[in-house]
XYZ file of C-alpha atoms in Angstrom:
747
model
C -30.303 -35.069 12.592
C -28.137 -33.565 9.895
C -27.427 -29.868 9.953
C -28.457 -27.777 6.955
C -25.361 -25.995 5.584
C -25.277 -22.268 6.324
C -22.693 -21.330 3.684
C -24.494 -19.821 0.770
C -27.407 -18.646 2.881
C -28.171 -15.023 3.677
C -27.902 -14.954 7.455
C -28.394 -11.672 9.325
C -25.403 -10.198 11.098
C -25.033 -11.908 14.461
C -23.998 -8.643 16.171
C -26.747 -6.581 14.547
C -28.946 -6.432 17.635
C -26.032 -5.251 19.791
C -25.232 -2.485 17.360
C -28.705 -1.106 16.849
C -29.478 -1.189 20.587
C -26.223 0.500 21.549
C -24.879 -2.473 23.494
C -21.843 -2.937 21.263
C -18.908 -1.065 22.812
C -16.584 0.920 20.609
C -13.088 2.212 21.499
C -14.288 5.405 23.225
C -17.028 3.662 25.235
C -15.101 1.503 27.685
C -15.430 2.817 31.219
C -12.209 2.808 33.167
C -11.620 4.058 36.747
C -9.745 7.407 37.116
C -9.696 7.923 33.371
C -7.968 11.010 31.963
C -8.810 12.597 28.606
C -6.451 13.923 25.958
C -7.086 16.473 23.245
C -4.788 16.858 20.246
C -3.191 20.243 19.443
C -2.668 20.566 15.679
C -0.305 22.727 13.694
C -1.940 25.734 12.039
C 0.845 26.080 9.465
C 1.857 23.716 6.687
C 5.638 23.775 6.853
C 8.244 25.273 9.156
C 9.305 25.091 12.767
C 7.860 25.680 16.221
C 9.802 28.555 17.786
C 8.088 28.470 21.159
C 5.186 26.856 23.019
C 3.646 28.572 26.027
C 1.514 26.088 27.968
C 1.313 28.032 31.242
C -2.256 29.304 30.875
C -3.506 25.907 29.761
C -1.847 24.109 32.670
C -3.300 26.595 35.100
C -6.860 25.504 34.351
C -8.658 23.350 36.971
C -8.515 19.689 36.003
C -5.589 20.003 33.566
C -2.935 17.394 34.406
C -0.283 17.992 31.730
C 0.396 19.408 28.306
C 2.742 17.054 26.418
C 4.853 18.447 23.563
C 8.163 17.636 21.911
C 9.865 19.619 24.712
C 8.722 17.401 27.602
C 7.713 14.009 26.202
C 9.379 10.831 27.437
C 12.103 9.153 25.397
C 10.809 6.929 22.622
C 12.456 3.840 21.096
C 10.903 4.589 17.737
C 13.131 7.593 17.069
C 16.014 5.177 16.569
C 14.049 2.594 14.510
C 12.866 2.488 10.930
C 9.993 -0.012 11.223
C 6.621 1.046 12.603
C 3.760 -1.068 11.305
C 2.991 -3.805 8.809
C 1.233 -1.429 6.377
C 3.985 1.228 6.185
C 5.030 2.195 2.643
C 8.703 2.615 1.713
C 10.368 5.549 3.409
C 10.609 6.854 6.938
C 7.354 6.637 8.944
C 6.374 9.886 10.618
C 7.601 10.356 14.145
C 5.202 12.454 16.232
C 6.761 14.940 18.656
C 10.284 14.083 17.559
C 11.294 17.732 17.265
C 10.048 21.184 16.378
C 9.672 20.592 12.652
C 6.288 20.927 10.894
C 5.739 18.843 7.755
C 1.991 19.196 7.015
C -1.012 21.272 7.993
C -2.872 19.780 10.934
C 0.169 17.864 12.143
C -0.313 16.815 15.803
C 2.126 18.776 17.887
C 0.855 18.359 21.416
C -1.662 16.785 23.781
C -3.587 18.469 26.609
C -4.508 15.926 29.304
C -7.285 16.734 31.771
C -9.867 15.057 33.918
C -12.599 15.773 31.343
C -12.731 15.910 27.573
C -14.341 19.354 27.675
C -11.588 20.862 29.830
C -8.844 19.292 27.677
C -10.427 20.733 24.561
C -10.875 24.178 26.108
C -7.335 24.263 27.496
C -5.941 23.398 24.064
C -7.176 26.811 22.833
C -5.039 28.508 25.505
C -1.730 27.005 24.319
C 0.221 29.773 22.582
C 2.509 28.640 19.758
C 4.941 30.756 17.711
C 6.018 29.432 14.323
C 8.677 30.103 11.732
C 7.015 29.381 8.394
C 8.653 27.986 5.264
C 7.548 27.736 1.619
C 5.438 24.673 0.851
C 3.929 22.886 -2.136
C 0.477 21.241 -2.118
C -0.640 21.601 -5.748
C -0.051 18.437 -7.772
C -0.353 20.002 -11.230
C 2.147 22.750 -10.371
C 4.767 20.218 -9.247
C 4.783 17.568 -11.990
C 8.371 18.523 -12.787
C 9.355 16.993 -9.434
C 7.921 13.581 -10.332
C 10.104 10.595 -9.451
C 10.010 6.834 -9.707
C 8.588 5.140 -6.561
C 10.851 3.416 -4.067
C 10.318 -0.291 -3.676
C 9.802 -2.150 -0.447
C 7.802 -4.953 1.164
C 4.504 -3.256 0.268
C 5.400 -3.577 -3.410
C 4.536 -7.267 -3.053
C 0.909 -6.318 -2.514
C 1.029 -3.171 -4.652
C 3.031 -4.136 -7.755
C 4.613 -1.435 -9.862
C 3.920 -1.345 -13.623
C 5.340 -4.181 -15.722
C 8.000 -3.432 -18.312
C 6.902 -2.130 -21.739
C 5.934 -4.707 -24.382
C 6.382 -4.419 -28.112
C 6.525 -1.002 -29.781
C 3.661 1.030 -28.401
C 4.213 4.243 -30.381
C 4.535 2.592 -33.783
C 1.496 0.395 -33.174
C -0.542 3.346 -31.988
C 0.393 5.591 -34.893
C -0.401 2.927 -37.481
C -3.703 1.734 -36.001
C -7.139 2.098 -37.544
C -8.666 3.881 -34.511
C -7.061 5.846 -31.682
C -8.244 7.751 -28.643
C -6.345 9.658 -25.982
C -7.407 11.508 -22.834
C -6.286 13.004 -19.528
C -7.979 12.360 -16.200
C -7.764 14.136 -12.872
C -9.000 12.741 -9.576
C -9.220 15.104 -6.631
C -8.302 14.294 -3.026
C -10.769 12.292 -0.957
C -10.978 11.561 2.779
C -12.359 8.387 4.323
C -14.792 9.861 6.877
C -15.993 6.696 8.638
C -18.886 7.285 11.000
C -16.927 6.358 14.146
C -14.326 8.945 15.133
C -10.863 7.566 15.759
C -10.409 6.823 19.438
C -8.076 4.973 21.786
C -8.595 4.148 25.457
C -5.303 3.020 27.020
C -5.624 1.266 30.355
C -2.450 1.548 32.390
C -2.225 -1.590 34.476
C 1.323 -1.730 35.724
C 4.799 -0.757 34.600
C 5.115 -1.633 30.905
C 1.758 -3.424 30.694
C -1.187 -1.962 28.770
C -4.680 -2.925 27.653
C -5.690 -0.798 24.710
C -9.160 -0.343 23.199
C -8.395 1.032 19.751
C -10.310 1.886 16.600
C -8.264 -0.099 14.143
C -8.461 -2.483 11.197
C -5.734 -4.651 12.720
C -5.304 -5.397 16.410
C -1.975 -7.141 15.869
C -0.711 -4.215 13.788
C -1.538 -1.754 16.566
C 0.165 -4.080 19.038
C 3.318 -4.182 16.874
C 3.243 -0.407 16.467
C 3.013 0.273 20.204
C 5.773 -2.205 20.951
C 8.096 -0.753 18.311
C 7.431 2.916 19.084
C 7.591 2.700 22.883
C 10.041 -0.173 23.307
C 7.602 -2.431 25.123
C 7.353 -6.210 25.007
C 4.600 -7.340 22.694
C 3.313 -9.819 25.254
C 2.572 -6.893 27.624
C 0.376 -5.101 25.091
C -3.206 -6.229 24.448
C -5.187 -4.415 21.765
C -8.935 -4.991 21.713
C -11.261 -3.889 18.886
C -14.359 -6.061 18.347
C -16.512 -3.305 16.856
C -15.354 -0.727 14.331
C -17.653 1.957 12.977
C -16.215 1.947 9.477
C -12.642 2.025 8.260
C -12.424 1.998 4.469
C -8.622 1.832 4.816
C -8.176 4.670 7.278
C -7.549 2.196 10.092
C -5.019 0.012 8.295
C -2.153 2.020 9.732
C -2.171 2.965 13.418
C -3.395 6.523 13.660
C -2.066 9.284 15.864
C -4.690 9.007 18.619
C -3.147 5.598 19.461
C 0.331 7.169 19.743
C -0.803 10.030 21.979
C -3.044 7.886 24.170
C -0.232 5.423 24.901
C 2.341 8.184 25.294
C 0.254 9.980 27.897
C -0.560 6.757 29.750
C 3.105 5.790 29.996
C 4.250 9.312 30.866
C 1.593 9.905 33.523
C 1.155 6.300 34.632
C -2.576 6.741 34.272
C -5.296 5.476 31.937
C -5.904 7.933 29.111
C -8.503 8.242 26.333
C -7.922 10.273 23.187
C -10.764 10.839 20.748
C -10.225 12.735 17.503
C -12.717 15.256 16.268
C -13.779 15.227 12.610
C -11.331 17.964 11.599
C -8.440 16.013 13.141
C -9.243 13.104 10.845
C -8.503 15.204 7.779
C -4.836 15.073 8.793
C -4.694 11.273 9.039
C -4.127 10.671 5.328
C -6.278 10.579 2.202
C -6.786 9.170 -1.249
C -4.153 11.028 -3.216
C -4.854 13.459 -6.025
C -3.839 11.732 -9.262
C -3.317 12.857 -12.867
C -3.556 10.191 -15.588
C -2.944 10.060 -19.330
C -4.179 7.266 -21.590
C -3.944 6.502 -25.299
C -5.434 3.276 -26.722
C -5.736 2.090 -30.296
C -7.473 -0.765 -32.160
C -7.742 -2.366 -35.584
C -10.861 -2.397 -37.790
C -12.351 -5.306 -35.839
C -11.939 -3.610 -32.479
C -8.929 -5.691 -31.387
C -6.667 -3.547 -29.194
C -3.268 -2.893 -30.749
C -1.629 -0.479 -28.316
C -2.148 0.727 -24.758
C -0.447 3.592 -22.941
C -1.404 4.511 -19.388
C 0.629 6.888 -17.233
C -0.194 8.264 -13.776
C 1.316 10.876 -11.477
C 0.155 10.847 -7.860
C 1.010 12.814 -4.771
C 2.889 11.436 -1.792
C 4.478 12.923 1.334
C 8.050 14.106 1.697
C 8.927 11.230 4.034
C 7.234 8.126 2.514
C 6.564 6.817 -0.989
C 2.889 5.874 -0.752
C 2.229 3.565 -3.736
C -1.015 2.591 -5.455
C -1.479 0.199 -8.325
C -3.059 2.550 -10.861
C -1.857 1.723 -14.353
C -1.610 -2.100 -14.309
C -5.313 -2.896 -14.615
C -5.956 -2.383 -18.339
C -3.564 -5.094 -19.575
C -4.794 -7.447 -16.837
C -8.258 -7.277 -18.409
C -7.470 -6.839 -22.116
C -4.751 -8.606 -24.096
C -2.624 -6.240 -26.163
C 0.811 -6.750 -27.659
C 2.131 -3.225 -27.315
C 2.016 -1.525 -23.918
C 3.676 1.402 -22.201
C 2.669 1.804 -18.541
C 4.207 4.287 -16.134
C 3.564 5.357 -12.558
C 5.362 8.238 -10.798
C 5.098 10.031 -7.484
C 5.213 13.755 -6.716
C 6.403 14.468 -3.146
C 4.549 17.344 -1.494
C 3.825 18.826 1.905
C 1.000 16.544 3.012
C 0.836 13.660 5.458
C 1.316 10.322 3.669
C -1.757 9.264 1.722
C -3.665 6.196 2.913
C -5.276 3.220 1.287
C -8.898 4.069 0.577
C -11.457 1.549 -0.635
C -9.999 -0.008 -3.830
C -6.817 2.109 -3.685
C -5.486 2.664 -7.188
C -8.179 0.479 -8.743
C -11.041 2.952 -8.467
C -8.675 5.601 -9.852
C -6.976 3.643 -12.619
C -10.016 1.743 -13.895
C -11.903 4.985 -14.374
C -9.259 6.034 -16.899
C -9.048 2.580 -18.542
C -12.796 2.066 -18.888
C -13.550 5.607 -19.990
C -10.895 5.290 -22.660
C -12.386 1.986 -23.808
C -15.770 3.671 -24.053
C -14.312 6.498 -26.163
C -12.587 3.975 -28.384
C -15.910 2.160 -28.893
C -17.440 5.377 -30.186
C -14.457 5.912 -32.486
C -15.081 2.432 -33.910
C -18.872 2.927 -33.982
C -19.075 -0.225 -31.910
C -21.220 -1.156 -28.913
C -19.064 -0.598 -25.751
C -19.894 -4.053 -24.412
C -19.113 -5.700 -27.758
C -15.688 -3.988 -27.741
C -14.977 -5.565 -24.430
C -16.138 -8.983 -25.562
C -13.992 -8.605 -28.705
C -10.990 -8.209 -26.382
C -11.993 -10.872 -23.894
C -9.375 -13.272 -22.551
C -9.175 -15.852 -19.775
C -5.525 -14.866 -19.259
C -3.824 -12.035 -17.478
C -1.916 -10.671 -20.411
C 0.239 -8.409 -18.229
C 1.714 -11.452 -16.470
C 1.103 -13.995 -19.249
C -0.749 -16.297 -16.839
C -4.247 -17.789 -16.789
C -6.674 -16.749 -14.093
C -7.650 -19.369 -11.525
C -11.187 -18.571 -12.712
C -12.797 -15.790 -14.695
C -16.517 -15.539 -15.348
C -16.380 -11.937 -16.547
C -18.084 -12.855 -19.817
C -21.126 -14.034 -17.867
C -21.020 -10.802 -15.865
C -21.299 -8.850 -19.105
C -24.089 -11.035 -20.521
C -26.182 -11.504 -17.383
C -25.737 -7.869 -16.348
C -26.691 -6.544 -19.767
C -29.775 -8.762 -19.917
C -30.987 -7.766 -16.472
C -30.233 -4.083 -16.996
C -31.819 -3.843 -20.445
C -28.673 -2.740 -22.253
C -30.154 -3.727 -25.602
C -32.728 -0.938 -25.243
C -29.971 1.640 -25.486
C -29.933 3.903 -28.553
C -26.202 4.204 -29.239
C -26.370 7.807 -30.413
C -25.405 10.401 -27.729
C -28.250 12.753 -26.667
C -30.802 10.455 -28.302
C -32.692 9.268 -25.203
C -34.967 11.544 -23.209
C -37.459 11.473 -20.384
C -39.295 14.839 -20.312
C -36.629 17.549 -19.948
C -34.049 15.007 -18.806
C -31.381 13.510 -21.059
C -30.998 9.767 -20.440
C -27.669 7.963 -20.698
C -26.582 4.353 -20.363
C -23.007 3.525 -19.475
C -21.082 0.351 -18.553
C -17.632 -0.570 -17.365
C -15.521 -3.556 -16.329
C -14.353 -4.058 -12.767
C -11.318 -5.943 -11.501
C -9.780 -6.439 -8.093
C -7.083 -8.753 -6.778
C -8.154 -11.912 -4.966
C -5.327 -12.204 -2.467
C -4.766 -14.427 0.537
C -2.304 -13.916 3.371
C -1.086 -16.128 6.251
C -3.331 -16.279 9.326
C -3.921 -18.453 12.357
C -6.972 -19.739 14.178
C -7.840 -21.746 17.280
C -10.931 -23.977 17.575
C -12.017 -25.400 20.902
C -14.765 -27.989 21.341
C -16.257 -27.988 24.858
C -17.990 -30.708 26.829
C -21.357 -29.053 26.362
C -21.058 -29.355 22.582
C -20.115 -25.759 21.868
C -17.372 -24.691 19.446
C -15.285 -21.626 20.311
C -13.259 -20.069 17.501
C -10.445 -17.582 18.117
C -8.843 -15.027 15.789
C -7.279 -11.568 16.235
C -9.160 -10.289 13.146
C -11.352 -7.214 13.455
C -14.812 -6.750 11.939
C -15.052 -3.293 10.361
C -18.736 -3.721 9.600
C -18.407 -6.165 6.698
C -20.001 -9.134 8.430
C -16.807 -10.909 9.417
C -18.205 -12.239 12.673
C -21.177 -13.799 10.899
C -19.274 -15.270 7.971
C -16.530 -16.810 10.127
C -19.190 -18.361 12.351
C -20.859 -19.870 9.278
C -17.569 -21.317 8.014
C -16.747 -22.949 11.372
C -20.308 -24.283 11.813
C -20.341 -25.938 8.378
C -16.842 -27.323 8.717
C -17.776 -29.064 11.986
C -21.344 -29.981 10.981
C -22.758 -27.957 13.841
C -25.610 -25.499 14.280
C -24.591 -21.866 13.984
C -26.097 -21.302 17.434
C -23.478 -23.676 18.888
C -20.517 -21.712 17.495
C -18.993 -18.737 19.236
C -16.466 -16.612 17.291
C -14.205 -14.585 19.584
C -12.165 -12.006 17.690
C -10.810 -8.453 17.684
C -8.101 -9.148 20.265
C -4.366 -9.118 19.585
C -3.852 -11.913 22.151
C -5.711 -14.316 19.891
C -4.137 -16.103 16.876
C -2.478 -13.903 14.307
C -4.525 -12.141 11.645
C -3.298 -9.530 9.205
C -4.984 -6.158 8.930
C -8.511 -6.308 7.567
C -8.380 -4.764 4.125
C -7.678 -5.510 0.493
C -10.706 -7.800 0.179
C -8.727 -10.780 1.505
C -10.158 -11.357 4.976
C -12.645 -14.168 4.256
C -10.125 -16.040 2.126
C -7.358 -15.457 4.687
C -8.987 -15.945 8.064
C -11.699 -18.280 6.724
C -9.076 -20.623 5.313
C -7.250 -20.608 8.677
C -10.505 -21.546 10.435
C -11.092 -24.341 7.956
C -7.545 -25.626 8.523
C -8.013 -25.532 12.296
C -11.339 -27.371 11.996
C -9.689 -30.006 9.841
C -7.094 -30.480 12.558
C -9.805 -30.729 15.210
C -11.710 -33.311 13.193
C -8.532 -35.444 12.987
C -8.217 -35.313 16.777
C -11.856 -36.242 17.268
C -11.654 -39.169 14.865
C -8.526 -40.399 16.646
C -10.228 -40.070 19.999
C -13.258 -41.979 18.700
C -11.109 -44.778 17.340
C -9.271 -45.115 20.688
C -12.446 -45.809 22.600
C -13.000 -49.324 23.859
C -15.136 -51.393 21.458
C -15.148 -48.475 19.029
C -17.057 -49.287 15.802
C -14.750 -46.842 14.011
C -11.475 -48.718 14.398
C -9.587 -49.122 11.145
C -11.782 -46.636 9.271
C -10.232 -43.952 7.117
C -10.931 -40.292 7.660
C -12.800 -40.087 4.374
C -15.304 -42.593 5.741
C -16.591 -40.166 8.392
C -18.905 -37.216 8.260
C -19.499 -34.509 10.856
C -23.135 -33.398 11.058
C -25.731 -32.607 13.667
C -23.027 -32.295 16.346
C -22.085 -35.921 15.748
C -19.325 -38.029 14.222
C -21.039 -40.492 11.856
C -19.869 -43.363 9.672
C -20.847 -42.610 6.080
C -21.930 -46.124 5.252
C -23.565 -46.806 8.605
C -25.417 -43.770 9.987
C -26.418 -45.777 13.044
C -22.758 -45.805 14.053
C -22.279 -42.362 15.541
C -20.940 -40.493 18.550
C -21.943 -37.147 19.987
C -19.012 -34.739 19.738
C -19.638 -33.562 23.316
C -19.305 -37.157 24.495
C -15.926 -37.425 22.848
C -14.842 -34.319 24.748
C -16.224 -35.653 28.013
C -14.349 -38.891 27.486
C -11.107 -36.961 27.119
C -11.484 -35.845 30.762
C -10.060 -32.419 29.858
C -13.351 -30.659 29.346
C -12.254 -29.446 25.922
C -10.388 -30.512 22.805
C -8.420 -27.757 21.064
C -6.757 -27.465 17.679
C -4.622 -24.598 16.381
C -3.473 -23.982 12.860
C -1.620 -21.300 10.929
C -2.609 -21.399 7.306
C -0.357 -20.255 4.456
C -1.412 -19.758 0.820
C -0.084 -22.399 -1.542
C 2.430 -20.069 -3.195
C 4.019 -22.787 -5.302
C 0.715 -23.774 -6.922
C -0.668 -20.242 -7.254
C 2.432 -18.685 -8.818
C 1.329 -20.124 -12.164
C -1.947 -18.184 -12.004
C -3.363 -14.710 -11.599
C -6.158 -14.290 -9.083
C -8.903 -11.688 -9.365
C -12.563 -10.865 -8.767
C -14.349 -9.493 -11.832
C -17.456 -7.404 -12.390
C -19.496 -5.528 -14.939
C -21.258 -2.310 -13.916
C -24.224 -0.837 -15.754
C -25.601 2.642 -15.010
C -28.486 4.822 -16.114
C -28.287 8.572 -15.520
C -30.685 11.425 -15.928
C -29.168 14.870 -16.745
C -31.358 17.964 -16.489
C -30.823 19.656 -19.829
C -31.276 23.158 -18.385
C -29.598 22.837 -14.985
C -26.986 20.127 -15.627
C -28.023 18.257 -12.454
C -27.029 14.580 -12.642
C -28.975 11.747 -11.040
C -27.964 8.084 -11.106
C -31.431 6.579 -11.493
C -30.455 2.928 -11.925
C -27.306 0.885 -11.451
C -26.513 -2.794 -11.602
C -23.315 -4.679 -10.812
C -22.776 -8.287 -11.868
C -19.972 -9.909 -9.864
C -17.961 -13.093 -10.270
C -16.346 -13.666 -6.896
C -16.014 -17.412 -6.462
C -17.971 -19.010 -3.642
C -20.248 -16.572 -1.827
C -20.393 -17.462 1.858
C -23.271 -15.148 2.819
C -25.204 -13.533 -0.062
C -26.850 -11.062 2.301
C -23.671 -9.547 3.738
C -21.927 -9.913 0.319
C -24.726 -7.950 -1.370
C -24.359 -5.229 1.277
C -20.660 -4.999 0.485
C -21.333 -4.534 -3.239
C -24.110 -2.006 -2.590
C -21.812 -0.035 -0.315
C -19.153 0.030 -3.010
C -21.688 1.109 -5.635
C -22.883 3.987 -3.464
C -19.299 5.052 -2.901
C -18.798 4.892 -6.654
C -21.648 7.355 -7.065
C -20.047 9.520 -4.382
C -16.628 9.401 -6.018
C -18.035 10.146 -9.446
C -20.346 13.016 -8.540
C -19.718 14.388 -5.036
C -16.722 13.481 -2.920
C -13.828 15.932 -2.841
C -11.521 17.588 -0.340
C -10.776 21.169 -1.359
C -7.224 22.444 -0.768
C -6.419 26.120 -0.454
C -2.972 26.143 -2.066
C -2.152 29.525 -0.471
C -2.447 27.980 2.970
C -1.734 24.330 2.128
C -4.792 23.120 4.066
C -8.043 21.324 3.425
C -10.897 23.814 3.590
C -13.853 21.465 4.152
C -12.824 19.182 7.039
C -16.356 18.382 8.151
C -19.401 16.447 7.023
C -21.372 19.640 6.285
C -19.088 20.618 3.411
C -17.505 17.313 2.481
C -20.327 15.917 0.396
C -21.338 12.262 0.486
C -24.546 10.617 -0.783
C -27.779 10.835 1.163
C -30.924 8.760 0.630
C -32.185 11.071 -2.155
C -28.991 10.429 -4.141
C -29.393 6.670 -4.175
C -32.130 5.216 -6.348
C -32.518 1.680 -7.792
C -29.465 -0.467 -7.188
C -29.200 -4.150 -8.088
C -26.535 -6.839 -7.541
C -26.073 -10.095 -9.420
C -23.649 -12.808 -8.225
C -22.577 -14.828 -11.246
C -21.858 -18.464 -10.427
C -18.102 -19.078 -10.374
C -16.352 -22.191 -9.105
C -12.687 -21.857 -8.279
C -10.938 -24.951 -6.955
C -7.444 -23.402 -7.130
C -7.582 -20.084 -5.354
C -7.899 -21.269 -1.703
C -9.509 -24.109 0.290
C -12.834 -22.239 0.454
C -12.987 -21.209 -3.212
C -13.691 -17.605 -2.121
C -12.672 -14.252 -3.539
C -12.915 -10.828 -1.961
C -15.827 -8.504 -2.556
C -15.049 -5.424 -0.429
C -13.599 -3.395 -3.291
C -15.075 -4.841 -6.503
C -18.342 -2.947 -6.037
C -16.745 0.467 -6.361
C -14.177 0.113 -9.178
C -16.595 -0.070 -12.130
C -19.029 2.576 -10.988
C -17.172 5.873 -11.642
C -16.380 4.988 -15.296
C -19.879 3.562 -15.861
C -21.277 6.879 -14.578
C -18.999 9.050 -16.716
C -19.692 6.888 -19.755
C -23.418 7.240 -19.132
C -23.059 11.004 -18.840
C -21.328 11.059 -22.233
C -24.096 8.977 -23.758
C -26.698 11.352 -22.312
C -24.978 14.631 -23.161
C -22.257 14.050 -25.735
C -19.741 15.594 -23.280
C -16.705 13.568 -22.162
C -15.855 14.743 -18.655
C -12.716 13.231 -17.150
C -12.234 15.253 -13.952
C -13.804 13.672 -10.888
C -16.007 14.520 -9.178
C -18.322 15.885 -11.890
C -20.381 18.783 -10.601
C -23.479 20.144 -12.357
C -21.791 23.449 -13.289
C -19.680 21.590 -15.877
C -22.854 20.545 -17.645
C -24.613 23.897 -17.720
C -25.746 25.183 -21.127
C -26.136 21.751 -22.621
């Protein structure tokens, strides 16, 4: 019996039951004999030096084993190396406990190790530290004079810097029919995943460790530990099958991993380190960014000039780079461009990638400016975008492998009811509420990286698939199982995907919306290799009816190998394995993107976001009452998990636009709301009617699966669509995010 394909069907997450029943183990939940617990001591100043550390009272407490600081830690290989992890930006990665210097508030400066978490935490309050403080800078707008051009490095391949200017921007802008210019400010944000960062390091023998880590890349954590501590990679196993949210915060190894491994090696004991919420505000953040735009158009709405500049914060020791100003010219063709991106070094830890890094920041400025230009032209905002539609990436002068953005506009507008919008600001009401409609374009890169996979067919007809990839809650386990099942023509129940383990075939960190295309393509390649082996084995059998047949003349379905033209000629796959007398047939493959073919094209996922807001005319309170995102993302493997990804991005877009902000006290150089009570994120009452449309898009060029990433595309169009809707409702153009109700009082 033929199997019904599972790709394209909304299948529930295979691990869902384990998660909701508490059976799924996270990094802090593995029980290990004689386990010790570590608690991080953080700097209470922002910049300076440690003059003295008195640990005597802490060490005198019952159950305290050691207090590790820069004064007594073991020697580390990393202090003499530049490389740390595969996601490090240009610069010099931070070296914990290297010396007495303090570079940012909350910097980890010690670890109390005890036989219980509670005692370690209590003893940390007894450590007495004397500091010598220095002047520091944490205010972006006060330090713009220190702006510099970013350093380049390997990460620039994934985060390209702005292209060179085209044409004569200033002359074109000055002589255009319509112009608009604006400044935008985005405050700092922190990731705040539900699961706290944790590492359980199991000390097995000299130089050999098993590590349960909260991470978005098991191989990356393995590399980091090997590089920092001078250990052989083969003696380090990092396991992370379940991750309670990452959003980019787990792309780089975080400091609980360093301290857990350090203590385990120094004490020759197994050690667990779990961060508290306030610790996680020192891990890194989405950087504060100031942007300036000025766009112009002719009488028909055709763009004539585009200027987009951004200044973003970074640390003193690394040049953290985001792609902020490139997006506009990737969407809209324009002959005259001037794009610039600069960094302002300050006394923070290095910023981190945070869902749609650079895109959710830069596209807010681009799409809000396009909206303002539409009003200058007295033109419908969607029509302005259609007037400047192109199937090419004008910034790189290349066609897209596919681009169904036009259909995103049209289908989204139809479903949302965009035609019902009265174009005049403050013209639509519902009782005492002003109603506004806004829309925006979304764009995110559709990348693919190298990855490997193993597939093993067993004698009982089961397929085991191996990859080191993590699943950060996106549905990776389910989707990869679907891909393998369909490739081999097997039931999804007969496929077991084993993942989240650095000992398994290589996978890059899970981020950037490239995991399905990257790891899924590797699984497809491994399955192709396995099918070749099975066909060869079938043709070698005595009296085989398949001798002389070409590979294209076979199909795999229902757990069988079948001749296309003669369905009666078939073999059970498990019988082929049994005949091999090995009990299993294995195929391994490392898949690389076809760089030669793809260099002629740009690759991207596109979307159109539509939003309705209500604004209380007396109180200024803003409510997103409806939102719709239409997405063109190639082949959708699982519409159910894909829809969840887009919905999650849309909710975060609401959060970014209206709520989410880390407040810095510039007198102390510290974040003042490092907790979920004062760091505001959406709750159920903030999320109303959300809708997702997947526009059909076939892409035969981008990768063997025809897939594009969807992790980030859901967020990028939401903040500008919200701010554009607020302008339509109120007539006020607000460009500082997040927008709080006090800025709309006295409407």
